[in-house]
Amino acid sequence: MRTLVILTLLAVLVMAATSYESHESMESHEYLNPFLNRRRANDFIQADSRLRAITQERIRERNKPPQEHQRELCEDYYPCEMYAFRHGYAAAYKHYFGRRRTK
């Protein structure tokens, strides 16, 4: 009988120790409502900043310097790219595309 009382007290102590809620866990807003609604889910991302970044990227694509266009042309043509590894992109573009003949 005495061991039963001791085991019961021990079980109550273990249960009390494991079910204790500290003050720090109560500070969190997620304790009361762990889910966000749809409107607040993406509040940290501003929609206009994303659109502005996309617009700036499109403007940069249209206003590339001529060297960038030359480099892209050279990268698409394998022999030109291999020549560029050895002599540079400016020389490779001039070698493969600079002497174009027009009729």
PDB file of C-alpha atoms in Angstrom:
ATOM      1  CA  MET A   1       0.000   0.000   0.000  1.00  0.00           C
ATOM      2  CA  ARG A   2       2.853   2.289   0.846  1.00  0.00           C
ATOM      3  CA  THR A   3       4.466   1.764  -2.586  1.00  0.00           C
ATOM      4  CA  LEU A   4       1.160   2.583  -4.282  1.00  0.00           C
ATOM      5  CA  VAL A   5       1.001   5.935  -2.481  1.00  0.00           C
ATOM      6  CA  ILE A   6       4.618   6.686  -3.415  1.00  0.00           C
ATOM      7  CA  LEU A   7       4.030   5.756  -7.062  1.00  0.00           C
ATOM      8  CA  THR A   8       0.897   7.906  -7.164  1.00  0.00           C
ATOM      9  CA  LEU A   9       2.762  10.898  -5.729  1.00  0.00           C
ATOM     10  CA  LEU A  10       5.601  10.341  -8.179  1.00  0.00           C
ATOM     11  CA  ALA A  11       3.145  10.205 -11.103  1.00  0.00           C
ATOM     12  CA  VAL A  12       1.485  13.425  -9.937  1.00  0.00           C
ATOM     13  CA  LEU A  13       4.887  15.139  -9.701  1.00  0.00           C
ATOM     14  CA  VAL A  14       5.890  13.971 -13.188  1.00  0.00           C
ATOM     15  CA  MET A  15       2.565  15.117 -14.634  1.00  0.00           C
ATOM     16  CA  ALA A  16       2.880  18.523 -12.936  1.00  0.00           C
ATOM     17  CA  ALA A  17       6.446  18.979 -14.208  1.00  0.00           C
ATOM     18  CA  THR A  18       5.613  18.088 -17.810  1.00  0.00           C
ATOM     19  CA  SER A  19       2.403  20.080 -18.092  1.00  0.00           C
ATOM     20  CA  TYR A  20       3.824  23.347 -16.725  1.00  0.00           C
ATOM     21  CA  GLU A  21       3.421  26.321 -19.096  1.00  0.00           C
ATOM     22  CA  SER A  22       6.116  28.935 -18.758  1.00  0.00           C
ATOM     23  CA  HIS A  23       5.511  32.652 -19.142  1.00  0.00           C
ATOM     24  CA  GLU A  24       7.710  32.779 -22.277  1.00  0.00           C
ATOM     25  CA  SER A  25       5.466  30.384 -24.148  1.00  0.00           C
ATOM     26  CA  MET A  26       2.438  32.510 -23.272  1.00  0.00           C
ATOM     27  CA  GLU A  27       4.046  35.645 -24.769  1.00  0.00           C
ATOM     28  CA  SER A  28       3.863  34.288 -28.260  1.00  0.00           C
ATOM     29  CA  HIS A  29       0.880  35.341 -30.328  1.00  0.00           C
ATOM     30  CA  GLU A  30       0.904  31.936 -31.948  1.00  0.00           C
ATOM     31  CA  TYR A  31      -0.182  30.383 -28.670  1.00  0.00           C
ATOM     32  CA  LEU A  32      -3.637  31.921 -28.961  1.00  0.00           C
ATOM     33  CA  ASN A  33      -4.047  31.742 -32.754  1.00  0.00           C
ATOM     34  CA  PRO A  34      -1.439  29.649 -34.580  1.00  0.00           C
ATOM     35  CA  PHE A  35      -2.857  30.270 -38.066  1.00  0.00           C
ATOM     36  CA  LEU A  36      -2.687  33.441 -40.139  1.00  0.00           C
ATOM     37  CA  ASN A  37      -5.502  34.587 -42.311  1.00  0.00           C
ATOM     38  CA  ARG A  38      -4.920  34.886 -46.053  1.00  0.00           C
ATOM     39  CA  ARG A  39      -4.656  38.667 -46.070  1.00  0.00           C
ATOM     40  CA  ARG A  40      -1.908  38.777 -43.454  1.00  0.00           C
ATOM     41  CA  ALA A  41       0.051  35.813 -44.801  1.00  0.00           C
ATOM     42  CA  ASN A  42       2.038  37.893 -47.308  1.00  0.00           C
ATOM     43  CA  ASP A  43       2.068  41.239 -45.522  1.00  0.00           C
ATOM     44  CA  PHE A  44       5.840  41.258 -45.345  1.00  0.00           C
ATOM     45  CA  ILE A  45       6.107  41.301 -49.159  1.00  0.00           C
ATOM     46  CA  GLN A  46       4.997  44.490 -50.831  1.00  0.00           C
ATOM     47  CA  ALA A  47       3.261  43.813 -54.126  1.00  0.00           C
ATOM     48  CA  ASP A  48       4.345  47.077 -55.708  1.00  0.00           C
ATOM     49  CA  SER A  49       8.025  46.382 -54.961  1.00  0.00           C
ATOM     50  CA  ARG A  50       7.787  43.056 -56.793  1.00  0.00           C
ATOM     51  CA  LEU A  51       6.178  44.732 -59.787  1.00  0.00           C
ATOM     52  CA  ARG A  52       8.749  47.510 -59.689  1.00  0.00           C
ATOM     53  CA  ALA A  53      11.579  44.949 -59.700  1.00  0.00           C
ATOM     54  CA  ILE A  54      10.074  43.134 -62.681  1.00  0.00           C
ATOM     55  CA  THR A  55       9.678  46.429 -64.547  1.00  0.00           C
ATOM     56  CA  GLN A  56      13.283  47.409 -63.822  1.00  0.00           C
ATOM     57  CA  GLU A  57      14.468  44.040 -65.107  1.00  0.00           C
ATOM     58  CA  ARG A  58      12.527  44.520 -68.340  1.00  0.00           C
ATOM     59  CA  ILE A  59      14.041  47.981 -68.786  1.00  0.00           C
ATOM     60  CA  ARG A  60      17.544  46.588 -68.223  1.00  0.00           C
ATOM     61  CA  GLU A  61      16.901  43.889 -70.833  1.00  0.00           C
ATOM     62  CA  ARG A  62      15.920  46.485 -73.419  1.00  0.00           C
ATOM     63  CA  ASN A  63      18.814  48.832 -72.680  1.00  0.00           C
ATOM     64  CA  LYS A  64      21.721  46.418 -72.758  1.00  0.00           C
ATOM     65  CA  PRO A  65      25.082  47.774 -73.805  1.00  0.00           C
ATOM     66  CA  PRO A  66      26.378  46.600 -77.187  1.00  0.00           C
ATOM     67  CA  GLN A  67      29.119  44.536 -75.539  1.00  0.00           C
ATOM     68  CA  GLU A  68      26.468  42.518 -73.710  1.00  0.00           C
ATOM     69  CA  HIS A  69      24.633  41.768 -76.958  1.00  0.00           C
ATOM     70  CA  GLN A  70      27.913  40.758 -78.577  1.00  0.00           C
ATOM     71  CA  ARG A  71      28.770  38.496 -75.667  1.00  0.00           C
ATOM     72  CA  GLU A  72      25.352  36.816 -75.792  1.00  0.00           C
ATOM     73  CA  LEU A  73      25.682  36.199 -79.518  1.00  0.00           C
ATOM     74  CA  CYS A  74      29.122  34.732 -78.984  1.00  0.00           C
ATOM     75  CA  GLU A  75      27.940  32.509 -76.112  1.00  0.00           C
ATOM     76  CA  ASP A  76      25.221  31.030 -78.328  1.00  0.00           C
ATOM     77  CA  TYR A  77      27.725  30.020 -81.028  1.00  0.00           C
ATOM     78  CA  TYR A  78      30.036  27.280 -79.694  1.00  0.00           C
ATOM     79  CA  PRO A  79      33.163  28.000 -81.803  1.00  0.00           C
ATOM     80  CA  CYS A  80      32.952  31.663 -80.866  1.00  0.00           C
ATOM     81  CA  GLU A  81      32.661  30.759 -77.196  1.00  0.00           C
ATOM     82  CA  MET A  82      35.727  28.507 -77.367  1.00  0.00           C
ATOM     83  CA  TYR A  83      37.668  31.273 -79.135  1.00  0.00           C
ATOM     84  CA  ALA A  84      36.517  33.710 -76.434  1.00  0.00           C
ATOM     85  CA  PHE A  85      37.919  31.529 -73.661  1.00  0.00           C
ATOM     86  CA  ARG A  86      41.336  31.933 -75.203  1.00  0.00           C
ATOM     87  CA  HIS A  87      41.282  35.467 -76.632  1.00  0.00           C
ATOM     88  CA  GLY A  88      38.355  37.249 -74.951  1.00  0.00           C
ATOM     89  CA  TYR A  89      34.804  37.972 -76.049  1.00  0.00           C
ATOM     90  CA  ALA A  90      35.597  41.194 -77.920  1.00  0.00           C
ATOM     91  CA  ALA A  91      38.188  39.454 -80.104  1.00  0.00           C
ATOM     92  CA  ALA A  92      35.954  36.415 -80.599  1.00  0.00           C
ATOM     93  CA  TYR A  93      33.006  38.537 -81.695  1.00  0.00           C
ATOM     94  CA  LYS A  94      35.199  40.478 -84.091  1.00  0.00           C
ATOM     95  CA  HIS A  95      36.637  37.224 -85.463  1.00  0.00           C
ATOM     96  CA  TYR A  96      33.294  35.466 -86.053  1.00  0.00           C
ATOM     97  CA  PHE A  97      30.733  38.237 -86.477  1.00  0.00           C
ATOM     98  CA  GLY A  98      32.709  41.415 -87.140  1.00  0.00           C
ATOM     99  CA  ARG A  99      33.424  40.711 -90.808  1.00  0.00           C
ATOM    100  CA  ARG A 100      29.885  40.028 -91.923  1.00  0.00           C
ATOM    101  CA  ARG A 101      29.276  40.358 -95.603  1.00  0.00           C
ATOM    102  CA  THR A 102      26.064  41.952 -96.744  1.00  0.00           C
ATOM    103  CA  LYS A 103      24.740  41.546-100.271  1.00  0.00           C
TER     104      LYS A 103
END
